PDB file of C-alpha atoms in Angstrom:
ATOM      1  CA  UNK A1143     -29.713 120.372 150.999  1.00 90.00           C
ATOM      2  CA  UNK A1144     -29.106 117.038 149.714  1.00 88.00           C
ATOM      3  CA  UNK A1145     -31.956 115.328 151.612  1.00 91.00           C
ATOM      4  CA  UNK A1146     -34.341 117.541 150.274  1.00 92.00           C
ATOM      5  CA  UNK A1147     -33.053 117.528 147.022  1.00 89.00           C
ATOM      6  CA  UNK A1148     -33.675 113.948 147.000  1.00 87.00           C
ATOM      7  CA  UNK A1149     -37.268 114.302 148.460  1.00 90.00           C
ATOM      8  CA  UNK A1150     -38.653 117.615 149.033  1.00 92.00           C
ATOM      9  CA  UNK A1151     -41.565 115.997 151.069  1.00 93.00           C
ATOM     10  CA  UNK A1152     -39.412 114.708 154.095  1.00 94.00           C
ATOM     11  CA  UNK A1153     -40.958 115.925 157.396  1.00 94.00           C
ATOM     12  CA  UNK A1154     -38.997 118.355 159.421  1.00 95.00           C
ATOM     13  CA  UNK A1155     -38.300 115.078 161.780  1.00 95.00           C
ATOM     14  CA  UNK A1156     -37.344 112.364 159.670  1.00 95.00           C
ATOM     15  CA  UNK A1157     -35.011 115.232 157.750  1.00 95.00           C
ATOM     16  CA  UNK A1158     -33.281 115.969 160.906  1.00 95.00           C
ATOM     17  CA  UNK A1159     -32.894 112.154 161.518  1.00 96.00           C
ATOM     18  CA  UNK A1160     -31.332 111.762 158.268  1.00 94.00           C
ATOM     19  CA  UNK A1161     -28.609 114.935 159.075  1.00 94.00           C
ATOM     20  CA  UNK A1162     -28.100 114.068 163.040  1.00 94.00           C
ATOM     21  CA  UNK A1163     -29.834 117.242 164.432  1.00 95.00           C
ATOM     22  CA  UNK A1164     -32.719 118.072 166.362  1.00 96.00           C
ATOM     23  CA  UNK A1165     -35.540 119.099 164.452  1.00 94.00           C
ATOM     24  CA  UNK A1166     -35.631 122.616 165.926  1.00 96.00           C
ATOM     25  CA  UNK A1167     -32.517 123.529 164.937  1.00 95.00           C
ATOM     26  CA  UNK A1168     -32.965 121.770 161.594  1.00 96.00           C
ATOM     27  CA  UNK A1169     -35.859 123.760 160.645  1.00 96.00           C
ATOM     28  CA  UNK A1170     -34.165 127.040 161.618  1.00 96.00           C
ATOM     29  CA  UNK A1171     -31.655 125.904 159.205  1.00 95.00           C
ATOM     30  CA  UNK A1172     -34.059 124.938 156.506  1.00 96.00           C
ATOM     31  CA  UNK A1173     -35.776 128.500 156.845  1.00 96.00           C
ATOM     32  CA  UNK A1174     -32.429 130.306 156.588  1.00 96.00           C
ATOM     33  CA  UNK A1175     -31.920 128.329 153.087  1.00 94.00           C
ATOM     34  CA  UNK A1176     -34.978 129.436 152.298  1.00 95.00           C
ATOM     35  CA  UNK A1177     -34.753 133.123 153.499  1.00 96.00           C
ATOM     36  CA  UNK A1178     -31.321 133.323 151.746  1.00 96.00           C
ATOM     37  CA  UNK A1179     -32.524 131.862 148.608  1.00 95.00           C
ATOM     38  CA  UNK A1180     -30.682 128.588 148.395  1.00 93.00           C
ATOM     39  CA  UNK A1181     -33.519 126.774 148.461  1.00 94.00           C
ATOM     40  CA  UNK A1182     -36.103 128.495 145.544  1.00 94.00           C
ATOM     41  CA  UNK A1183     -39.171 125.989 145.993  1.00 93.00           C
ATOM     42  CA  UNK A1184     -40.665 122.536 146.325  1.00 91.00           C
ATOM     43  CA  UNK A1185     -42.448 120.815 143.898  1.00 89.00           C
ATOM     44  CA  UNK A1186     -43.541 117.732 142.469  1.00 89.00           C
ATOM     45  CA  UNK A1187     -41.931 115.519 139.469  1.00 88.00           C
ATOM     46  CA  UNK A1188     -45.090 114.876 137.072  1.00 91.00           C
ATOM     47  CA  UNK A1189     -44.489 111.927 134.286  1.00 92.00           C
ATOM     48  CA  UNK A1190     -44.317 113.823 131.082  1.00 93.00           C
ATOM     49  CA  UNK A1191     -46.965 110.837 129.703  1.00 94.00           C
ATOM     50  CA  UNK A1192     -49.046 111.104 132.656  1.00 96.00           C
ATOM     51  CA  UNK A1193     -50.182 114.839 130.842  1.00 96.00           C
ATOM     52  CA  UNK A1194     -49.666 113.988 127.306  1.00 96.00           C
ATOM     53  CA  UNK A1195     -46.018 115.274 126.880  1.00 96.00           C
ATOM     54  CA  UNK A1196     -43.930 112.732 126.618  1.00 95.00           C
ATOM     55  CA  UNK A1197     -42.677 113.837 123.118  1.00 97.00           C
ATOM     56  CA  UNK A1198     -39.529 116.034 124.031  1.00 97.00           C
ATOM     57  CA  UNK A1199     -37.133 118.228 121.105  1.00 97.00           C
ATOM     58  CA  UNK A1200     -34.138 120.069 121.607  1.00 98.00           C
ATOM     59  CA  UNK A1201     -34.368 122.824 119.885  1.00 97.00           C
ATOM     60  CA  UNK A1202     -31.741 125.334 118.865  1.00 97.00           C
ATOM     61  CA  UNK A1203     -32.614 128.941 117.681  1.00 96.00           C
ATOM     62  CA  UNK A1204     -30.603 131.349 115.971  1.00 96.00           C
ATOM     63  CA  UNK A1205     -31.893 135.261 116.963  1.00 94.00           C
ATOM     64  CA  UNK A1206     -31.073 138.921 114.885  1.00 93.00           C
ATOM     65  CA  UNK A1207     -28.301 139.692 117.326  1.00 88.00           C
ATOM     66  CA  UNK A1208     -30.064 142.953 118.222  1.00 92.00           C
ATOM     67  CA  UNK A1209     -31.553 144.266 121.627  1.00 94.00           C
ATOM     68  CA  UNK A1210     -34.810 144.302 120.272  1.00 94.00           C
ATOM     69  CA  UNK A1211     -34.911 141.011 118.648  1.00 93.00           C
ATOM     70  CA  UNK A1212     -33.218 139.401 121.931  1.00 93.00           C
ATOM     71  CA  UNK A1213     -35.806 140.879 124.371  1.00 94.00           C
ATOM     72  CA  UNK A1214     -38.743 139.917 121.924  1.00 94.00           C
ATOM     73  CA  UNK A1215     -38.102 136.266 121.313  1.00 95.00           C
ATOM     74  CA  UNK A1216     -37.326 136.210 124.949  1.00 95.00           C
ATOM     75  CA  UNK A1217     -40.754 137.640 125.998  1.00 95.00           C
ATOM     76  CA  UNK A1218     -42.657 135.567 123.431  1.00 96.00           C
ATOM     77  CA  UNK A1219     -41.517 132.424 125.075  1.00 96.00           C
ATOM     78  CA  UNK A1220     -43.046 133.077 128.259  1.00 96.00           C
ATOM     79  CA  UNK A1221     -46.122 132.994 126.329  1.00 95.00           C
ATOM     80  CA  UNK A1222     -45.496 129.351 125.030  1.00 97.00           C
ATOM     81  CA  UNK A1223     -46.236 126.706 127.556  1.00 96.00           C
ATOM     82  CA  UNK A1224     -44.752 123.706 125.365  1.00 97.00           C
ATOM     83  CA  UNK A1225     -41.636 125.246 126.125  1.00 97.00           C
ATOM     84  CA  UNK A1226     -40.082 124.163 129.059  1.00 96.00           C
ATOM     85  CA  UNK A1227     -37.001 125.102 129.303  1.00 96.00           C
ATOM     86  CA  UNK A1228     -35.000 127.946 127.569  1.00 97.00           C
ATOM     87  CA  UNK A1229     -31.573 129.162 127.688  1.00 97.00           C
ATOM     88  CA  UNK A1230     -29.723 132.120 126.049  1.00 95.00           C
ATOM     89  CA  UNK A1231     -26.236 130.539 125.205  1.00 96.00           C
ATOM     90  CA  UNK A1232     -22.815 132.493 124.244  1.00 94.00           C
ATOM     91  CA  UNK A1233     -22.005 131.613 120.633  1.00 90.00           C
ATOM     92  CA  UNK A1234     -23.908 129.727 118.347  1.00 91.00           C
ATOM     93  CA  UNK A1235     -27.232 128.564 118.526  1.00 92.00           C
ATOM     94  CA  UNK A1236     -27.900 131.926 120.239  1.00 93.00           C
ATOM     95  CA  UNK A1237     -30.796 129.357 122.419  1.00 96.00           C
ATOM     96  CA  UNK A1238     -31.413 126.008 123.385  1.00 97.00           C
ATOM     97  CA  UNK A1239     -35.431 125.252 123.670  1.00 98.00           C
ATOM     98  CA  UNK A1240     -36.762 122.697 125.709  1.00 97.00           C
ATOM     99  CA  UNK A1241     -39.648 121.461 124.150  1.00 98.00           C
ATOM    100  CA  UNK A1242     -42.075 119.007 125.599  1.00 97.00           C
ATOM    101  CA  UNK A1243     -45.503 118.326 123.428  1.00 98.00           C
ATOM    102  CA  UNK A1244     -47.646 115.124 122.524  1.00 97.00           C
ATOM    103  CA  UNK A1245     -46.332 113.883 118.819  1.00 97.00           C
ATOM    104  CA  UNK A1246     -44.575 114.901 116.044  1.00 97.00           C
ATOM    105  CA  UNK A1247     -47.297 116.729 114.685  1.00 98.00           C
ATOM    106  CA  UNK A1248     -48.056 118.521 117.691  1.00 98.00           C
ATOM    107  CA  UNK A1249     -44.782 119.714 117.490  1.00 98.00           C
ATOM    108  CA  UNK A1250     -44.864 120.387 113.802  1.00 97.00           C
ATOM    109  CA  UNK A1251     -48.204 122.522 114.050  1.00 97.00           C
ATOM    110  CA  UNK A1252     -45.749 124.432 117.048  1.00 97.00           C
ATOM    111  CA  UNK A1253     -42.947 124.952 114.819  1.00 96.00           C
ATOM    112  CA  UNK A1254     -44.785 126.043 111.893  1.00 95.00           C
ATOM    113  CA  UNK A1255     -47.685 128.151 114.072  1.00 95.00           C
ATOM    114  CA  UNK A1256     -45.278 129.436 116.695  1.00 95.00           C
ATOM    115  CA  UNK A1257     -41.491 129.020 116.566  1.00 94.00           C
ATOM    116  CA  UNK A1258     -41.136 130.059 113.581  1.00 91.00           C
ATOM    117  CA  UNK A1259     -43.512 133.040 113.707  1.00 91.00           C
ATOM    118  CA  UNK A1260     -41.540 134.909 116.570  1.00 92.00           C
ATOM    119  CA  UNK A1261     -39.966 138.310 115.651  1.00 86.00           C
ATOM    120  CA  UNK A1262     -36.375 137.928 114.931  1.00 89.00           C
ATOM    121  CA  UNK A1263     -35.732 134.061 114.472  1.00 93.00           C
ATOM    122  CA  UNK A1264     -33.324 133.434 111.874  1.00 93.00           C
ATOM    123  CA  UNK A1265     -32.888 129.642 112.219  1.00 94.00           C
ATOM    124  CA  UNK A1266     -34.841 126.816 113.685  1.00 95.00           C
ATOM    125  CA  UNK A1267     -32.980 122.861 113.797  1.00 96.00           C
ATOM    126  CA  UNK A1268     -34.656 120.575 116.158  1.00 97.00           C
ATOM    127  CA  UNK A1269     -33.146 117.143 117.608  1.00 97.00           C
ATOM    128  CA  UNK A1270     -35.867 114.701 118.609  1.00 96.00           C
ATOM    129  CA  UNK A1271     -35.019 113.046 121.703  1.00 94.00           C
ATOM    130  CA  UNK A1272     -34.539 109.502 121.359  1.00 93.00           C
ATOM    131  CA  UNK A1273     -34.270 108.477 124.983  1.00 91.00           C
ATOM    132  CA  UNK A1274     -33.332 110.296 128.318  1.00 88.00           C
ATOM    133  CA  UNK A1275     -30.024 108.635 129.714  1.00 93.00           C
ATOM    134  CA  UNK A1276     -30.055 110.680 132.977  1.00 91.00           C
ATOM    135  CA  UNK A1277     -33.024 112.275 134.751  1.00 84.00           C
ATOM    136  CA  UNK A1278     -32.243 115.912 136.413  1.00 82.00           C
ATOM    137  CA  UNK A1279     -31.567 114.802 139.994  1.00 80.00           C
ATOM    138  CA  UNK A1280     -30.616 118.056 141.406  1.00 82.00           C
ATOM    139  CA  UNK A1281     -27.130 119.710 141.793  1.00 86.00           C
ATOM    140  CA  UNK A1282     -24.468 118.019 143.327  1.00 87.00           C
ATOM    141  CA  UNK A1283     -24.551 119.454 147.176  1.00 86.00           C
ATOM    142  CA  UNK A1284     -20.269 118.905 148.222  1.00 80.00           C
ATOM    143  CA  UNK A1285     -19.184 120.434 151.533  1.00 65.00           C
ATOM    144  CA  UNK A1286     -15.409 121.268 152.081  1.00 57.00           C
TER     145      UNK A1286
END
């Protein structure tokens, strides 16, 4: 899991190099992950600049702490590609937005077009990131 957390495009041989097995027992094991939902997908890391994102906001929303409201806001995010990530939280903010766009005023025509349009949004603060200190590598894979 760690090797192909670390590069998903390893070849069934070179992976079972790397872990000291044969490759046809490493790619049973591989498929098991997969079959047992370990392993979710593979895909490819694209540089937020390379597509004209490389403006990022955390963004932390207060919902109407109803069932409606909740299931709503939560369905109208789907529906907004600029957000990238989002996660219900216990407490308060009620969310945490991921937000990846071009500028400030691309984000500005979001939060004034979108965000703060959606059904049930009683609070919007943003926190522009400044710099990224450590890039998502994965979880940390420990055996005991």
């Amino acid at each position: 899991m760690r090797e192909l957390q670390a590069d998903g495009r390893l070849s069934n041989q070179e992976l079972a190099q790397r872990v000291g097995l044969t490759p046809s027992p490493c790619m049973r094991r591989v498929r098991q992950l997969e079959q047992d939902g370990v392993i979710q997908g593979y895909r490819a890391v694209i540089s937020p600049e390379a597509v004209d994102r490389g403006f990022e906001v955390l963004v932390s929303v207060e919902v109407r702490r109803d069932r409606e409201a909740v299931e709503a806001f939560e369905a109208a995010l789907q529906d907004i590609p600029d957000v990238i990530e989002a996660y219900r939280l216990f407490g308060s903010p009620g969310c945490l937005l991921r937000i990846a766009v071009a500028d400030l005023r691309a984000y500005e025509r979001l939060w004034i077009e979108k965000l703060t349009a959606l059904t049930g949004i009683t609070e919007v603060n943003s926190q522009i990131i400044m710099k990224r200190i450590k890039e998502p590598n994965g979880l940390p894979v420990d055996f005991r």
